[in-house]
Tab-separated table of C-alpha atoms in Angstrom:
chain	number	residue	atom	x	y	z
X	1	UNK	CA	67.640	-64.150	23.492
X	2	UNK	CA	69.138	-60.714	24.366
X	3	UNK	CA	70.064	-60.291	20.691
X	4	UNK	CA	66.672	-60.836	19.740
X	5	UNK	CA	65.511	-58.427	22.280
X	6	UNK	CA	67.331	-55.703	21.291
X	7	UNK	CA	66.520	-56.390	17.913
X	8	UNK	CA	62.613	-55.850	18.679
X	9	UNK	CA	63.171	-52.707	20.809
X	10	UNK	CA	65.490	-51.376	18.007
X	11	UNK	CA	62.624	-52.022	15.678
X	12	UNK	CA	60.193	-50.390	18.320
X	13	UNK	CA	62.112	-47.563	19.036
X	14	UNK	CA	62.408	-47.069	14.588
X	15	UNK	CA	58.872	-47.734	14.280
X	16	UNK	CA	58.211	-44.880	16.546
X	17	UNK	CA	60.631	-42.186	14.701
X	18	UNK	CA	59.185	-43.040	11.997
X	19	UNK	CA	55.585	-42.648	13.227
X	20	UNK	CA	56.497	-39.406	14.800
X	21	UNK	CA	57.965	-37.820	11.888
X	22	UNK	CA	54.911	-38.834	10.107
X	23	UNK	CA	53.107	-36.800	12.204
X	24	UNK	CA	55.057	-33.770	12.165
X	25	UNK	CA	54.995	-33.819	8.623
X	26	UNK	CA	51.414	-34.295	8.512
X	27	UNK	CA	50.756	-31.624	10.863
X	28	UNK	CA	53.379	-29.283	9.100
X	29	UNK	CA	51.022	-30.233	5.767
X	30	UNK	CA	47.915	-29.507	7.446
X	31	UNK	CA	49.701	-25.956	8.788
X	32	UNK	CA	50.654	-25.329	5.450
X	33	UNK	CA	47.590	-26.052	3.932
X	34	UNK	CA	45.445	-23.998	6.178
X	35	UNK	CA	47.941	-21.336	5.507
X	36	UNK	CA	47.232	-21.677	2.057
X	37	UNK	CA	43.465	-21.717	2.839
X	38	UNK	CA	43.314	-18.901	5.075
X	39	UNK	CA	45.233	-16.656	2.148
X	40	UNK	CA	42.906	-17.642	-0.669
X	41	UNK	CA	39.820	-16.684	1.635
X	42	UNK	CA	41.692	-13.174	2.730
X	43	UNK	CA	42.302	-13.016	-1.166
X	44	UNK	CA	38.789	-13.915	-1.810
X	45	UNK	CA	37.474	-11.492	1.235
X	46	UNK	CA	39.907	-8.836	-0.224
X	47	UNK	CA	37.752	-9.304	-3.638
X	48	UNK	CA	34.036	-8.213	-1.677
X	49	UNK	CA	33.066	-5.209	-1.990
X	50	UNK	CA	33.214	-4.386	1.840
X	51	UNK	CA	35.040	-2.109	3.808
X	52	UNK	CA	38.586	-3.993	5.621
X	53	UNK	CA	36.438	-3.464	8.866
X	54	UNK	CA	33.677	-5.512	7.798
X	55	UNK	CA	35.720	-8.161	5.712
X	56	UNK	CA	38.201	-8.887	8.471
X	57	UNK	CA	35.407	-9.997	10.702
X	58	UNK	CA	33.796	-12.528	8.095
X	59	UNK	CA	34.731	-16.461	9.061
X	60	UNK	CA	35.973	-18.487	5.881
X	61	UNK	CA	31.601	-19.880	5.766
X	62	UNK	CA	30.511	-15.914	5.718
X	63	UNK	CA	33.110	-15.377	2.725
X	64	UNK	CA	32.294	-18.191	0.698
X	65	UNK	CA	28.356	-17.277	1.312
X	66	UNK	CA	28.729	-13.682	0.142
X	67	UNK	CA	31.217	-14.587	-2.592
X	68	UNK	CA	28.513	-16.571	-4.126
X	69	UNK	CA	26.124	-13.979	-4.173
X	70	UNK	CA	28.259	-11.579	-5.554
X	71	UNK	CA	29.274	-14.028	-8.239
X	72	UNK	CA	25.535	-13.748	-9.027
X	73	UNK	CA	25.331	-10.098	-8.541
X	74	UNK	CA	28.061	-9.766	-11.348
X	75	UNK	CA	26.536	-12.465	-13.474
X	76	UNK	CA	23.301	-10.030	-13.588
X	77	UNK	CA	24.947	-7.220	-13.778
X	78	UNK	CA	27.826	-8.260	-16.626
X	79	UNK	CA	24.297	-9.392	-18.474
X	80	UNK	CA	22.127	-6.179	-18.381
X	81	UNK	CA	25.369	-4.416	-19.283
X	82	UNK	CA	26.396	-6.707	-21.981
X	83	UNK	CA	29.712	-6.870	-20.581
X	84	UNK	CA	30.275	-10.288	-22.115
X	85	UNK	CA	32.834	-11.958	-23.964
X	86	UNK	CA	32.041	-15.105	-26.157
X	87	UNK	CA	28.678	-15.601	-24.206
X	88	UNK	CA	30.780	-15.280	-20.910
X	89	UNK	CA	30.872	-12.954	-18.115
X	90	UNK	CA	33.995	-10.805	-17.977
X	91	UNK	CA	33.729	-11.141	-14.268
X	92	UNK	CA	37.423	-9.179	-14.204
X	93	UNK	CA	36.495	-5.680	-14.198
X	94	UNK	CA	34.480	-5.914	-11.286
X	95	UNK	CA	36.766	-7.949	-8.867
X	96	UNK	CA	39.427	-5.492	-9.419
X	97	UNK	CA	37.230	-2.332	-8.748
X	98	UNK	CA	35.311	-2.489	-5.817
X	99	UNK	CA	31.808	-0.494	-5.083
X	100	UNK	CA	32.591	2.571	-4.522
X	101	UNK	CA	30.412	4.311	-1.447
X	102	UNK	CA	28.023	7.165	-2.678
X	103	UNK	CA	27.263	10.441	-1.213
X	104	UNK	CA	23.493	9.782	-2.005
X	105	UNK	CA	23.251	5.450	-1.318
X	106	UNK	CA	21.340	6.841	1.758
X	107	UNK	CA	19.448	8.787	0.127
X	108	UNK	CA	17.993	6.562	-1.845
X	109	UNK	CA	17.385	3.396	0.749
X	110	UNK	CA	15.304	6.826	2.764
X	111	UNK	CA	13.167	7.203	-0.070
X	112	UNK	CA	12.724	3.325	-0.643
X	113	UNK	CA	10.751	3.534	2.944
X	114	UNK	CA	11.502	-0.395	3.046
X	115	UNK	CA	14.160	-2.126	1.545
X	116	UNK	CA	15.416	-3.969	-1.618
X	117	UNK	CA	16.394	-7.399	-2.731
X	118	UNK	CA	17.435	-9.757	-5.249
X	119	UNK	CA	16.313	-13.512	-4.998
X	120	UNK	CA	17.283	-16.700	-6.733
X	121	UNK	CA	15.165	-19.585	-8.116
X	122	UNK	CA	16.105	-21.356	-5.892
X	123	UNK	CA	15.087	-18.861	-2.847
X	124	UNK	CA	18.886	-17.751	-2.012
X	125	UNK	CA	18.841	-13.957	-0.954
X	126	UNK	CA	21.200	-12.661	-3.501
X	127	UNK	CA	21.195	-9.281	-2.312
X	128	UNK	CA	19.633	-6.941	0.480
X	129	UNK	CA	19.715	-3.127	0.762
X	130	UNK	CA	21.642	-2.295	4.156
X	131	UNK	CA	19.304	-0.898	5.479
X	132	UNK	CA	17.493	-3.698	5.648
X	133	UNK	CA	18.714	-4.155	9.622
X	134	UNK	CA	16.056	-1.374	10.091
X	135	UNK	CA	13.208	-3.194	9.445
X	136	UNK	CA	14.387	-7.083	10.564
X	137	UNK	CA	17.058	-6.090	13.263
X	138	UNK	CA	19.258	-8.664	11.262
X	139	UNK	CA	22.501	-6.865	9.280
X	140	UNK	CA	23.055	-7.374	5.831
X	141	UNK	CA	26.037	-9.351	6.028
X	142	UNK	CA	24.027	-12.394	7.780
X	143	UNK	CA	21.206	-12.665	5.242
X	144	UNK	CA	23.046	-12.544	2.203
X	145	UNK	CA	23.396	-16.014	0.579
X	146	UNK	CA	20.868	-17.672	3.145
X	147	UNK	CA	17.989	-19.022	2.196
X	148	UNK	CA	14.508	-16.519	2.451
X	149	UNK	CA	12.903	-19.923	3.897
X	150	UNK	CA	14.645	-19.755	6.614
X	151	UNK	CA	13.482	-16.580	7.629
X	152	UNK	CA	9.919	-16.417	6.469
X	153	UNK	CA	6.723	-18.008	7.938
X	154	UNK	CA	6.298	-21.432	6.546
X	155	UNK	CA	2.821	-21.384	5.827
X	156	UNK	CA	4.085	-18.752	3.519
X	157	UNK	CA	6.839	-20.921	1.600
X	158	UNK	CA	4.605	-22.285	-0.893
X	159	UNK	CA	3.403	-18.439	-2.261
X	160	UNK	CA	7.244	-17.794	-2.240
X	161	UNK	CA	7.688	-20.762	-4.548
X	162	UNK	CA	4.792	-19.115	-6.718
X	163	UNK	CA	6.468	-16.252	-7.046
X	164	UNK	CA	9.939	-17.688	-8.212
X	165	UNK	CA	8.385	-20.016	-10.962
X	166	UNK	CA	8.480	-19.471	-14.593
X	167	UNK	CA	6.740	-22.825	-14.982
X	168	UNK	CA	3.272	-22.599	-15.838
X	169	UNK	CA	0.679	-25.286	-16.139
X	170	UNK	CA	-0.895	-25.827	-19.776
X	171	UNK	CA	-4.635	-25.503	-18.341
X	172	UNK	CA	-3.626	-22.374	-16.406
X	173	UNK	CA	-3.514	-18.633	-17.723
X	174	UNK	CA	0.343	-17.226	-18.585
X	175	UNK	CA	2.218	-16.315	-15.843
X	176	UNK	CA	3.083	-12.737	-14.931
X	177	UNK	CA	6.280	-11.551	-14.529
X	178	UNK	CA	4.932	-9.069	-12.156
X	179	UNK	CA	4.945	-9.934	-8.744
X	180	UNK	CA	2.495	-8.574	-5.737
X	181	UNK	CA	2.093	-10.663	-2.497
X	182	UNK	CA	2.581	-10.552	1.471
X	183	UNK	CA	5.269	-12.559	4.041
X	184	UNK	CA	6.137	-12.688	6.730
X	185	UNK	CA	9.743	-12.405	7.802
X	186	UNK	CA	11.686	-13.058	11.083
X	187	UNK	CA	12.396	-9.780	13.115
X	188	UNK	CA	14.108	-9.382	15.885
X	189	UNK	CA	12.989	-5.720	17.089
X	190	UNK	CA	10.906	-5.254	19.579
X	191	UNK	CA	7.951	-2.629	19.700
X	192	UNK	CA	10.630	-0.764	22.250
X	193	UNK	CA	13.507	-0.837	19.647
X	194	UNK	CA	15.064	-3.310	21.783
X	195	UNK	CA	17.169	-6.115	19.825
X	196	UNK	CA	16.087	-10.005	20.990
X	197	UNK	CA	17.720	-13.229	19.885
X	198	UNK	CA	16.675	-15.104	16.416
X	199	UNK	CA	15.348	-17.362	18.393
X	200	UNK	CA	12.500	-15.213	20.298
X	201	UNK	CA	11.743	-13.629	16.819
X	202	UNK	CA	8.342	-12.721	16.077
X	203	UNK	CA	6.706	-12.178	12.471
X	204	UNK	CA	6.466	-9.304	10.457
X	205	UNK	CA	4.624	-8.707	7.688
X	206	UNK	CA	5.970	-7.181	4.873
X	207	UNK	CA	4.813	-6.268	1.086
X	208	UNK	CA	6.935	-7.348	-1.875
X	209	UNK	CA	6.404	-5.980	-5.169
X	210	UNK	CA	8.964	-6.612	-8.038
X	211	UNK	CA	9.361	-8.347	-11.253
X	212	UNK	CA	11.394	-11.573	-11.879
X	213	UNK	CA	13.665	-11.173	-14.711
X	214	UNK	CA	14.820	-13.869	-17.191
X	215	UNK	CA	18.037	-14.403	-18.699
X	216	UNK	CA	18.735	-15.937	-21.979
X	217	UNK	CA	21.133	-15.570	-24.699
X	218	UNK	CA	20.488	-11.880	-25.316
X	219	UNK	CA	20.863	-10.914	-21.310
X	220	UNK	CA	18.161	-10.583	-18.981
X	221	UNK	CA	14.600	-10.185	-20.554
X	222	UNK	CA	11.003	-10.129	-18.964
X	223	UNK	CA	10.337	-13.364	-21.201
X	224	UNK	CA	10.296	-16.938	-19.703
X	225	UNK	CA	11.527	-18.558	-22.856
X	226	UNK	CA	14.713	-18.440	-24.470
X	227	UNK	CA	14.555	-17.266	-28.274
X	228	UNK	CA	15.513	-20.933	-28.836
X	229	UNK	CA	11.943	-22.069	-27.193
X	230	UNK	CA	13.448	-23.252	-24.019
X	231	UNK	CA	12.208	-22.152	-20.630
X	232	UNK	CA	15.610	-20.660	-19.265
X	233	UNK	CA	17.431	-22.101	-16.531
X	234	UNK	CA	18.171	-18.670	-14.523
X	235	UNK	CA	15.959	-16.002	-13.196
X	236	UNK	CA	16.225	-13.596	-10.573
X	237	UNK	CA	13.166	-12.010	-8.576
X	238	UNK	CA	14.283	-7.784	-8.223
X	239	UNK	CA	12.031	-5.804	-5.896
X	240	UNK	CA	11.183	-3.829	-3.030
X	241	UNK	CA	9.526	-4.978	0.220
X	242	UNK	CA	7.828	-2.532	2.714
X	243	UNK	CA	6.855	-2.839	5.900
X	244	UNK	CA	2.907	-2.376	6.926
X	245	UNK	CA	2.413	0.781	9.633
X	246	UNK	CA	0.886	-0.576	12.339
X	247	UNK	CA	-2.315	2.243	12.987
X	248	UNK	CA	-0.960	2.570	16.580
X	249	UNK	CA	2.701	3.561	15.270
X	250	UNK	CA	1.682	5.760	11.896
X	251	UNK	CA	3.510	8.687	12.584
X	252	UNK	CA	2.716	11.179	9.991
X	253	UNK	CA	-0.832	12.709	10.748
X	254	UNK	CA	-3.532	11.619	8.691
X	255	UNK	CA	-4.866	14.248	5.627
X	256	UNK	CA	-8.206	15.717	4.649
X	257	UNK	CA	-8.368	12.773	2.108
X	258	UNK	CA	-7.949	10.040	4.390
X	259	UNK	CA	-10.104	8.819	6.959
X	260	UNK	CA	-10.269	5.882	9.675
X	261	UNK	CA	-12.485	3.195	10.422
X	262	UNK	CA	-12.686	0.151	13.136
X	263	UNK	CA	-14.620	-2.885	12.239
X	264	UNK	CA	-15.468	-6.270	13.648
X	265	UNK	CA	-14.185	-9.225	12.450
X	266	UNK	CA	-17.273	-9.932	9.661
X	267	UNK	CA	-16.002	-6.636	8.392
X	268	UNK	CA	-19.267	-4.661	9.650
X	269	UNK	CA	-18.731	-0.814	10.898
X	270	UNK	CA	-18.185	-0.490	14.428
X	271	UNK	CA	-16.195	2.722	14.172
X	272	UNK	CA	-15.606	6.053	11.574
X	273	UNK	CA	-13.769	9.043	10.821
X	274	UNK	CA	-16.337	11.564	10.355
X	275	UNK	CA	-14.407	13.257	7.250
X	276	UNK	CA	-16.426	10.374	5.876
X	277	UNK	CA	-19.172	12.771	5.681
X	278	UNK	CA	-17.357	15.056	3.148
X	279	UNK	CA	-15.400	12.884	1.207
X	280	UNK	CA	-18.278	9.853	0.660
X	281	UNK	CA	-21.298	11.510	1.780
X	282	UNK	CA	-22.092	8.736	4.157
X	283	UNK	CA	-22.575	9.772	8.172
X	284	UNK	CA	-21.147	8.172	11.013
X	285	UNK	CA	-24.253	6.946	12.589
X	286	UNK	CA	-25.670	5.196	9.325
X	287	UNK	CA	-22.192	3.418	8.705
X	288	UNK	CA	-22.535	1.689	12.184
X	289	UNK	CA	-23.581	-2.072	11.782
X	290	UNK	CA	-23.243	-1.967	7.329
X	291	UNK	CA	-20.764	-4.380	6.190
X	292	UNK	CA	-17.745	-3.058	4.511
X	293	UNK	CA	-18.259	-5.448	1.232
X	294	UNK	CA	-21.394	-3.613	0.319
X	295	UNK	CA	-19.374	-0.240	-0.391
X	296	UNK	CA	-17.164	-1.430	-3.146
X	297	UNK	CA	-17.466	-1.782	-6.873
X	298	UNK	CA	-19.176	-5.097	-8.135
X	299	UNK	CA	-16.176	-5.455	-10.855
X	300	UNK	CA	-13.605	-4.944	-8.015
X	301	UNK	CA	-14.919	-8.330	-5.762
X	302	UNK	CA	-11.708	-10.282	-6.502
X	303	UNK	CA	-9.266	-7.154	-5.543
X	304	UNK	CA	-11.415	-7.446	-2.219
X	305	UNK	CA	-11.657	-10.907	-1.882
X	306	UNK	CA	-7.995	-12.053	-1.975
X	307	UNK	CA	-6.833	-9.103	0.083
X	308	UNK	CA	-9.228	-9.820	3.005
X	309	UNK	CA	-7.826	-13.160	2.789
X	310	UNK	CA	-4.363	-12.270	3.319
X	311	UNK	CA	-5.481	-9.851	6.100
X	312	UNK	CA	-7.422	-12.887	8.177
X	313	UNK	CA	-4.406	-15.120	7.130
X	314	UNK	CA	-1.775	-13.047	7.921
X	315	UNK	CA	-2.471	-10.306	10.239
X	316	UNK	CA	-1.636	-7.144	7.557
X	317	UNK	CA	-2.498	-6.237	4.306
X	318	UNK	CA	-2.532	-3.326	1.829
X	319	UNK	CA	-5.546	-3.567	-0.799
X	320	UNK	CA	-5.210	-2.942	-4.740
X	321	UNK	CA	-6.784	0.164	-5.909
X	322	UNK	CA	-11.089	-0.363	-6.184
X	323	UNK	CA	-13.246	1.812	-6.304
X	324	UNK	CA	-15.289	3.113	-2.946
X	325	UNK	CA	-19.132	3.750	-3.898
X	326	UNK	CA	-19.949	7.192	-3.287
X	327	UNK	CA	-23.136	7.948	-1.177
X	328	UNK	CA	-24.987	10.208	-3.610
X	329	UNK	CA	-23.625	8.149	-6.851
X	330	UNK	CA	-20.327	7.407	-8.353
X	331	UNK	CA	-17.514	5.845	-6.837
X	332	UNK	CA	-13.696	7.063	-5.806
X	333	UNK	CA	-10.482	5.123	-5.890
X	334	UNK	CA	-8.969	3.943	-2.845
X	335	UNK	CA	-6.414	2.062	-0.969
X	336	UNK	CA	-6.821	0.562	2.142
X	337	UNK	CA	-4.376	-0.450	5.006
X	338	UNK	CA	-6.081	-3.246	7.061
X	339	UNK	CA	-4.530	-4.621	10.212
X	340	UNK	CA	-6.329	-6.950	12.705
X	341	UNK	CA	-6.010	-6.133	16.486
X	342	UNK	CA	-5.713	-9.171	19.009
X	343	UNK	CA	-6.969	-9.392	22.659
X	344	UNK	CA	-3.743	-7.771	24.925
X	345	UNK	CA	-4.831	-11.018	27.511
X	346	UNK	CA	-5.638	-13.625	25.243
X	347	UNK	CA	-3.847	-12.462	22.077
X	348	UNK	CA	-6.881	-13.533	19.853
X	349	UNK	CA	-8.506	-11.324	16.798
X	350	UNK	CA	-10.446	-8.667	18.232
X	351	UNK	CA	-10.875	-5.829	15.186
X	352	UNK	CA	-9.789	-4.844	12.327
X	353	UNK	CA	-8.892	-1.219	11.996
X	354	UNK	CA	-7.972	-0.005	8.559
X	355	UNK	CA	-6.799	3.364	7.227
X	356	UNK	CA	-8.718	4.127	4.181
X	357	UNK	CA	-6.357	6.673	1.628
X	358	UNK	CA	-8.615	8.770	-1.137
X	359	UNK	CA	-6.905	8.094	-4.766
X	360	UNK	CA	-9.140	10.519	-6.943
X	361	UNK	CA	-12.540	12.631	-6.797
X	362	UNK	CA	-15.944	11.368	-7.371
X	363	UNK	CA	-16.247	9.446	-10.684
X	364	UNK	CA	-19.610	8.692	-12.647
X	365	UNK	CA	-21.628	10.535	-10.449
X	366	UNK	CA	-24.976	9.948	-11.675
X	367	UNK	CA	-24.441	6.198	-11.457
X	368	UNK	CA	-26.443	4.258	-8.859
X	369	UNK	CA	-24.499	0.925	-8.177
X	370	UNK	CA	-25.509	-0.739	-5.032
X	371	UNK	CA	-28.368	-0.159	-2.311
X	372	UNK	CA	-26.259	1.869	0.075
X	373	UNK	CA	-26.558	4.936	-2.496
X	374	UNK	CA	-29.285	7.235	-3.071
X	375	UNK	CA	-29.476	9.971	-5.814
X	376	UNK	CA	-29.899	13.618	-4.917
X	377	UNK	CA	-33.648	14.927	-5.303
X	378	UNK	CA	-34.356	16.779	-8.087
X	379	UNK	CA	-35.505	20.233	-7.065
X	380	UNK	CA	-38.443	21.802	-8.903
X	381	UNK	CA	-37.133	25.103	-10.131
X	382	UNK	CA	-40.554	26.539	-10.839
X	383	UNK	CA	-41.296	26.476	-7.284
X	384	UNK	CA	-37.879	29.166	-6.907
X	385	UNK	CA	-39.602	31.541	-9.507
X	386	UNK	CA	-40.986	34.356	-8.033
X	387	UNK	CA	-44.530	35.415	-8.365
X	388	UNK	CA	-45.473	37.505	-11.233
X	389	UNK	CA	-45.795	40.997	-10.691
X	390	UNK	CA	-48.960	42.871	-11.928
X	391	UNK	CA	-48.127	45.924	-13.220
X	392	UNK	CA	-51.449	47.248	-14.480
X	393	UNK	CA	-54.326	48.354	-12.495
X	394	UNK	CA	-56.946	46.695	-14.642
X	395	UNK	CA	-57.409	43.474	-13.152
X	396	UNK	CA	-57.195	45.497	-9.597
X	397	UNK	CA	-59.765	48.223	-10.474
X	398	UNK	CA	-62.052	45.615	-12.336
X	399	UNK	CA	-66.155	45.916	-12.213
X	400	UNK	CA	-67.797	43.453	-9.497
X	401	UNK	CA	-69.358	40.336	-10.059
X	402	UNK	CA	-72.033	38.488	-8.497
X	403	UNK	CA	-69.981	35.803	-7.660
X	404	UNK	CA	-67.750	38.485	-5.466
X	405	UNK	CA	-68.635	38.424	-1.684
X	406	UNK	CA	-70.727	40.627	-0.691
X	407	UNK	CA	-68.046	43.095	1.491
X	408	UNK	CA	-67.013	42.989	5.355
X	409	UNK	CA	-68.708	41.171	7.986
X	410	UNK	CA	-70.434	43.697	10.260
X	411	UNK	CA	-71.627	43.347	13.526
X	412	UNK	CA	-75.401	43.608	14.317
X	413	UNK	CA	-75.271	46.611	16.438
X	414	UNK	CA	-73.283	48.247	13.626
X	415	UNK	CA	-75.612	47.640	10.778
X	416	UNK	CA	-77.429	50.691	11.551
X	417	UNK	CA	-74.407	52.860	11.191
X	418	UNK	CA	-74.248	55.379	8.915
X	419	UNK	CA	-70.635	54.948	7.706
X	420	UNK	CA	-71.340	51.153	7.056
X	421	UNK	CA	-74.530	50.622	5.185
X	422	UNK	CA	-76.256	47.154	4.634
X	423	UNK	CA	-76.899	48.187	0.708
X	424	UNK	CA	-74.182	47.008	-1.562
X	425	UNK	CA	-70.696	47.767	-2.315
X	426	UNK	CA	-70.601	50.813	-4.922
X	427	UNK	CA	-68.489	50.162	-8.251
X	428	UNK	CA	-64.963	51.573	-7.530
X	429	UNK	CA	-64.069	51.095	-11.507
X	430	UNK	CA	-64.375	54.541	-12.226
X	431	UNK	CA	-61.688	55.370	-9.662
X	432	UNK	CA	-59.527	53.087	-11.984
X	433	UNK	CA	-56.492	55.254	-13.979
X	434	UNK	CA	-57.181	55.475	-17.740
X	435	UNK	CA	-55.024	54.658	-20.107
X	436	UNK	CA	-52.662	57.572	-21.368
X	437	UNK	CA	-53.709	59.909	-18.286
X	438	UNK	CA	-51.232	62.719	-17.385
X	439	UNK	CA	-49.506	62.528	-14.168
X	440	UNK	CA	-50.390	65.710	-12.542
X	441	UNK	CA	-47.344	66.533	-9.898
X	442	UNK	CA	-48.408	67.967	-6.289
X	443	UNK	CA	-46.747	71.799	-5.996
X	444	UNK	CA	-45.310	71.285	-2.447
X	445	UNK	CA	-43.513	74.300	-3.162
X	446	UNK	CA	-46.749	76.532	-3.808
X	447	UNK	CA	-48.504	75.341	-0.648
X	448	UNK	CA	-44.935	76.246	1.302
X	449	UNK	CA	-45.321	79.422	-0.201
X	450	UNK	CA	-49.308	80.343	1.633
X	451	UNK	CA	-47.612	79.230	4.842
């Protein structure tokens, strides 16, 4: 029996060395391997174009994230360039030369006055400007490679869709490759500058405009076929997005071809700028109470009509160029920047206060296009004309009629006078000049000469 015991504890006690070195090897593997990991990803970290600050921060999920958008940042950039070899990106000269800062990158994000990006089809950010964290509060580094739907409004998710197609339904006109619309994004800035969690976020609206570029065989094209007749299988949407001034934060003082106005929210008048007067012709007190659609162009009601929507959907919107009917005939172009104002206690639509920008002079002026105009009177110029001048004496010194009057009214008690007689008027014609009489000077100097 105490054989056999020692027999089981010897196999007990093996069992366990064994197990045990099992383990250490398995955790030596798992050391090595995460060795190995963690130098592919400082490798792979090394290989981003970012500053050793920046990169040495990014966990292994960051690096993988912005390696794949960079992978599709060369891929677009290896095809516009037609750095390719056997149909194949030549990915090479890139990872080995990193993106060298420029004096003027600043430069030219302050002159973008929003910022830029790149999106997939399949709604990946692919790229943001950096100074992007000026507008959302959110650096660059965290939205690259995430998904826009996870920052933008979902009621807005099925325009962003729209705008990433190239799909287009038979019974529906061709699809533009030019893209205009509104979102709203996540930001995390207050109205005090202050920066809040993504969790207290509110909305801002922003306006993209770009153009979604299509690549096929040749490289990237504005085409959504392939020369083979294929709709491509990649396409990137490149633009800008700009923020919407808020009328209580525009900071640059409005010009002598801009003007104001406050409305309710069926659009009619309650407030405006009275440069209205010289720039439309219209006066403050007759704009109070009209509605705003009756001042645009007939041919412009769709421009109109899916802006205002956007505005009442989403709080902001910019307007496309229409034309603004001119009060004495004609029109003008303009842009407007509509915002609607809530309630400060119960946060509800109050207004709508939009900034109206002047795009050209008065166009067709003689045209009358809607009941809010009226032409300028016509002047008769005959009644400017002076009265003709009578330079001869005949019609002045002419003989009497009998259908003259018959001379002054007299008083009764001075009929009997002697310088006013009742008989008639004598015939003063003979007093008249004749025609070709000499002119017969007065000799002041003679009668100077008696004294």
């Amino acid at each position: 029996m105490r054989d056999i015991r020692a027999r089981i504890i010897g196999k007990m006690a093996e069992v366990c060395v064994n197990t045990e070195k099992r383990k250490e090897k398995s955790r030596d593997a798992a050391r090595c391997r995460r060795s190995k990991e963690s130098e592919v990803f400082v490798e792979l970290a090394s290989c981003l174009p970012l500053s050793d600050s920046v990169s040495s921060q990014l966990d292994k999920a960051s690096i993988m994230r912005l390696s794949l958008s960079m992978l599709k940042i060369y891929n677009m950039l290896g095809a516009v360039n037609s750095c390719t070899i056997n149909n194949e990106i030549d990915i090479k000269p890139f990872m080995e030369k990193k993106i060298k800062e420029n004096t003027y990158d600043h430069l030219h994000q302050k002159a973008l006055e929003g910022f830029a990006y790149i999106l997939a089809e399949e709604g990946d950010i692919v790229y943001l400007t950096e100074n992007v964290s000026k507008f959302l509060g959110l650096p660059q580094m965290e939205l690259m490679g995430q998904s826009i739907y996870d920052f933008t409004h979902p009621c807005d998710h099925d325009e962003i869709k729209e705008m990433l197609t190239t799909r287009q339904n038979p019974q529906q006109s061709p699809i533009s490759n030019t893209k205009n619309f509104f979102i709203r994004v996540k930001c995390t800035l207050t109205s005090k500058g202050r920066n809040v969690n993504l969790k207290s976020a509110t909305y801002k609206v922003f306006r993209c405009s770009g153009r979604l570029l299509t690549k096929n065989s040749n490289g990237f094209s504005d085409s959504n076929v392939d020369p083979s007749g294929n709709p491509s299988p990649f396409h990137y949407l490149v633009g800008i997005a700009e923020p919407i001034p808020h009328p209580s934060n525009i900071e640059v003082p409005l010009d002598s071809s801009t003007f104001l106005s406050k409305h309710s929210m069926d659009m009619r008048f309650v407030f405006c700028d009275n440069r209205i007067k010289e720039l439309a012709g219209y006066t403050c007190e007759e704009m109070i109470g009209q509605s705003f659609y009756g001042f645009h162009h007939g041919l412009d009601s769709d421009v109109i009509d899916k802006a205002f929507k956007d505005l009442f959907a989403k709080g902001q919107v910019v307007t496309g160029f229409y034309r603004f009917l001119v009060r004495t005939g004609g029109y003008m172009w303009v842009v407007t920047q509509a915002t609607v104002i809530n309630n400060s206690r119960t946060q509800k639509p109050q207004s709508v206060v939009c900034v109206h920008y002047i795009l050209s002079g008065v166009e067709d002026p003689r045209s009358i296009l809607s009941h809010v105009q009226s032409p300028v009177p016509e002047i008769d110029l005959s009644a400017l004309i002076p009265l003709k001048v009578e330079l001869s004496t005949e019609n002045i010194f002419a003989p009497r009629v009998k259908d003259m009057d018959k001379g002054y009214f007299l008083p009764p008690e001075m009929n009997s006078s002697i310088m006013f007689r009742n008989d008639e008027t004598q015939d003063l014609s003979y007093l008249a000049p004749s025609a070709g009489g000499e002119s017969i000077p007065l000799a002041f100097d003679s009668c100077l000469g008696h004294n």
